[in-house]
Tab-separated table of C-alpha atoms in Angstrom:
chain	number	residue	atom	x	y	z
A	1	UNK	CA	-3.718	21.258	17.223
A	2	UNK	CA	-0.743	23.057	18.561
A	3	UNK	CA	-0.429	23.372	22.302
A	4	UNK	CA	-0.518	27.268	21.867
A	5	UNK	CA	-4.019	26.977	20.281
A	6	UNK	CA	-4.994	24.701	23.194
A	7	UNK	CA	-4.064	27.266	25.746
A	8	UNK	CA	-5.912	30.002	23.937
A	9	UNK	CA	-9.082	28.136	23.956
A	10	UNK	CA	-8.706	27.211	27.647
A	11	UNK	CA	-7.975	30.868	28.517
A	12	UNK	CA	-11.102	31.873	26.363
A	13	UNK	CA	-13.365	29.453	28.423
A	14	UNK	CA	-11.924	30.907	31.629
A	15	UNK	CA	-12.493	34.385	30.449
A	16	UNK	CA	-16.206	33.359	29.507
A	17	UNK	CA	-16.780	31.917	33.068
A	18	UNK	CA	-15.475	34.942	34.765
A	19	UNK	CA	-17.619	37.173	32.492
A	20	UNK	CA	-20.735	35.230	33.399
A	21	UNK	CA	-19.879	35.412	37.085
A	22	UNK	CA	-19.325	39.240	36.832
A	23	UNK	CA	-22.611	39.635	34.949
A	24	UNK	CA	-24.400	37.587	37.587
A	25	UNK	CA	-22.983	39.626	40.351
A	26	UNK	CA	-23.804	42.926	38.739
A	27	UNK	CA	-27.411	41.477	38.074
A	28	UNK	CA	-27.721	40.629	41.738
A	29	UNK	CA	-26.585	44.061	42.875
A	30	UNK	CA	-28.976	45.753	40.438
A	31	UNK	CA	-31.875	43.506	41.496
A	32	UNK	CA	-31.466	44.476	45.127
A	33	UNK	CA	-31.656	48.079	44.293
A	34	UNK	CA	-34.811	47.674	42.144
A	35	UNK	CA	-36.438	45.155	44.683
A	36	UNK	CA	-37.721	42.877	41.933
A	37	UNK	CA	-37.809	39.526	43.904
A	38	UNK	CA	-39.878	37.418	41.535
A	39	UNK	CA	-38.394	38.457	38.202
A	40	UNK	CA	-35.142	38.119	39.906
A	41	UNK	CA	-35.554	34.579	40.904
A	42	UNK	CA	-36.330	33.679	37.236
A	43	UNK	CA	-33.458	35.473	35.855
A	44	UNK	CA	-31.231	33.801	38.620
A	45	UNK	CA	-32.476	30.421	37.498
A	46	UNK	CA	-31.713	31.237	33.834
A	47	UNK	CA	-28.128	32.347	34.745
A	48	UNK	CA	-27.599	29.246	36.843
A	49	UNK	CA	-28.585	27.051	33.932
A	50	UNK	CA	-26.312	29.056	31.818
A	51	UNK	CA	-23.432	28.577	34.090
A	52	UNK	CA	-24.142	24.913	34.431
A	53	UNK	CA	-24.176	24.649	30.684
A	54	UNK	CA	-20.921	26.524	30.224
A	55	UNK	CA	-19.364	24.287	32.983
A	56	UNK	CA	-20.493	21.177	31.053
A	57	UNK	CA	-19.131	22.552	27.729
A	58	UNK	CA	-15.822	23.344	29.304
A	59	UNK	CA	-15.589	19.928	30.713
A	60	UNK	CA	-16.247	18.268	27.366
A	61	UNK	CA	-13.775	20.755	25.598
A	62	UNK	CA	-11.075	19.861	28.036
A	63	UNK	CA	-11.695	16.191	27.558
A	64	UNK	CA	-11.560	16.646	23.719
A	65	UNK	CA	-8.345	18.803	24.072
A	66	UNK	CA	-6.656	16.180	26.124
A	67	UNK	CA	-7.577	13.418	23.628
A	68	UNK	CA	-6.386	15.413	20.654
A	69	UNK	CA	-3.139	16.254	22.592
A	70	UNK	CA	-2.601	12.446	23.056
A	71	UNK	CA	-3.211	11.761	19.460
A	72	UNK	CA	-0.807	14.657	18.291
A	73	UNK	CA	1.888	13.256	20.759
A	74	UNK	CA	1.674	9.793	19.416
A	75	UNK	CA	1.701	11.038	15.806
A	76	UNK	CA	4.857	13.127	16.460
A	77	UNK	CA	6.528	9.869	18.230
A	78	UNK	CA	5.685	7.891	14.939
A	79	UNK	CA	6.987	10.560	12.841
A	80	UNK	CA	10.172	10.983	14.703
A	81	UNK	CA	10.726	7.069	14.412
A	82	UNK	CA	10.170	7.276	10.657
A	83	UNK	CA	12.590	9.981	10.281
A	84	UNK	CA	15.231	8.144	12.332
A	85	UNK	CA	14.414	4.997	10.072
A	86	UNK	CA	14.820	7.193	6.898
A	87	UNK	CA	18.036	8.563	8.198
A	88	UNK	CA	19.433	5.121	8.658
A	89	UNK	CA	18.519	4.123	5.150
A	90	UNK	CA	20.093	7.272	3.586
A	91	UNK	CA	23.219	6.728	5.534
A	92	UNK	CA	23.332	3.112	4.278
A	93	UNK	CA	22.554	4.361	0.759
A	94	UNK	CA	25.414	6.910	0.898
A	95	UNK	CA	27.875	4.228	2.060
A	96	UNK	CA	26.830	1.929	-0.856
A	97	UNK	CA	27.025	4.839	-3.324
A	98	UNK	CA	30.685	5.474	-1.968
A	99	UNK	CA	31.506	1.883	-2.502
A	100	UNK	CA	30.038	1.805	-5.883
A	101	UNK	CA	31.983	5.085	-6.873
A	102	UNK	CA	35.096	3.441	-5.781
A	103	UNK	CA	34.310	0.393	-7.861
A	104	UNK	CA	33.449	2.575	-10.729
A	105	UNK	CA	36.767	4.317	-10.494
A	106	UNK	CA	38.553	1.057	-10.735
A	107	UNK	CA	36.554	-0.250	-13.756
A	108	UNK	CA	36.233	3.071	-15.435
A	109	UNK	CA	33.161	2.748	-17.441
A	110	UNK	CA	34.299	4.983	-20.277
A	111	UNK	CA	36.907	2.234	-21.010
A	112	UNK	CA	35.916	-0.477	-23.284
A	113	UNK	CA	36.362	-4.046	-22.302
A	114	UNK	CA	39.674	-4.466	-23.940
A	115	UNK	CA	41.225	-1.432	-22.275
A	116	UNK	CA	39.694	-2.640	-18.899
A	117	UNK	CA	41.385	-6.001	-19.478
A	118	UNK	CA	44.751	-4.344	-20.209
A	119	UNK	CA	44.518	-2.173	-17.145
A	120	UNK	CA	43.696	-5.032	-14.900
A	121	UNK	CA	46.716	-6.935	-16.275
A	122	UNK	CA	48.989	-3.893	-15.510
A	123	UNK	CA	47.529	-3.992	-11.993
A	124	UNK	CA	48.622	-7.611	-11.563
A	125	UNK	CA	45.427	-9.512	-11.969
A	126	UNK	CA	45.537	-12.981	-13.465
A	127	UNK	CA	43.117	-14.222	-16.273
A	128	UNK	CA	40.711	-16.025	-13.849
A	129	UNK	CA	40.322	-12.979	-11.789
A	130	UNK	CA	39.739	-10.725	-14.877
A	131	UNK	CA	37.293	-13.005	-16.457
A	132	UNK	CA	35.284	-13.258	-13.290
A	133	UNK	CA	35.394	-9.462	-12.553
A	134	UNK	CA	34.242	-8.623	-16.028
A	135	UNK	CA	31.904	-11.617	-16.294
A	136	UNK	CA	33.358	-12.826	-19.662
A	137	UNK	CA	34.910	-16.195	-20.792
A	138	UNK	CA	38.657	-16.714	-19.991
A	139	UNK	CA	39.198	-17.305	-23.642
A	140	UNK	CA	38.298	-13.781	-24.631
A	141	UNK	CA	40.674	-12.418	-21.838
A	142	UNK	CA	43.496	-14.447	-23.336
A	143	UNK	CA	42.578	-13.435	-26.892
A	144	UNK	CA	42.773	-9.730	-26.094
A	145	UNK	CA	46.123	-10.260	-24.332
A	146	UNK	CA	47.508	-12.281	-27.290
A	147	UNK	CA	46.254	-9.694	-29.754
A	148	UNK	CA	47.843	-6.799	-27.612
A	149	UNK	CA	51.082	-8.662	-27.427
A	150	UNK	CA	51.146	-9.187	-31.281
A	151	UNK	CA	50.414	-5.543	-31.823
A	152	UNK	CA	53.141	-4.437	-29.496
A	153	UNK	CA	55.619	-6.804	-31.234
A	154	UNK	CA	54.706	-5.209	-34.518
A	155	UNK	CA	54.902	-1.685	-33.068
A	156	UNK	CA	51.288	-0.846	-33.328
A	157	UNK	CA	49.021	0.539	-30.483
A	158	UNK	CA	45.903	-0.817	-29.590
């Protein structure tokens, strides 16, 4: 329950208390002019009981409002902590995605394995590094290089 709603409820309770006091004062003033002592005494007792009941209700409502305020405050703190945690996770994911994107640009997924091997050789990587990077046997890397060398010697393009 927002703080604004709580203040409206408290304001309504205060207004009701003031209204009851005004009605009680008007009733006393009217009763003096009418000189109705016995009936007045009973009516005063009724109004006193109403005032006491209104006071008990306002105390109970105030206690409930304070409890709800504390619950909302704790909930807001928990939500803020979770948002901060989620922001850290998002930042971490963004960093990993940037790293992954940089790695993808190096390996270029649209290139087939043979083209990747040839590009890595041009970049100066040795057979062991290429085989480890692409997770393929060293013999396959050597075969691709030998075939490419033979095609170049014949004038073909691979």
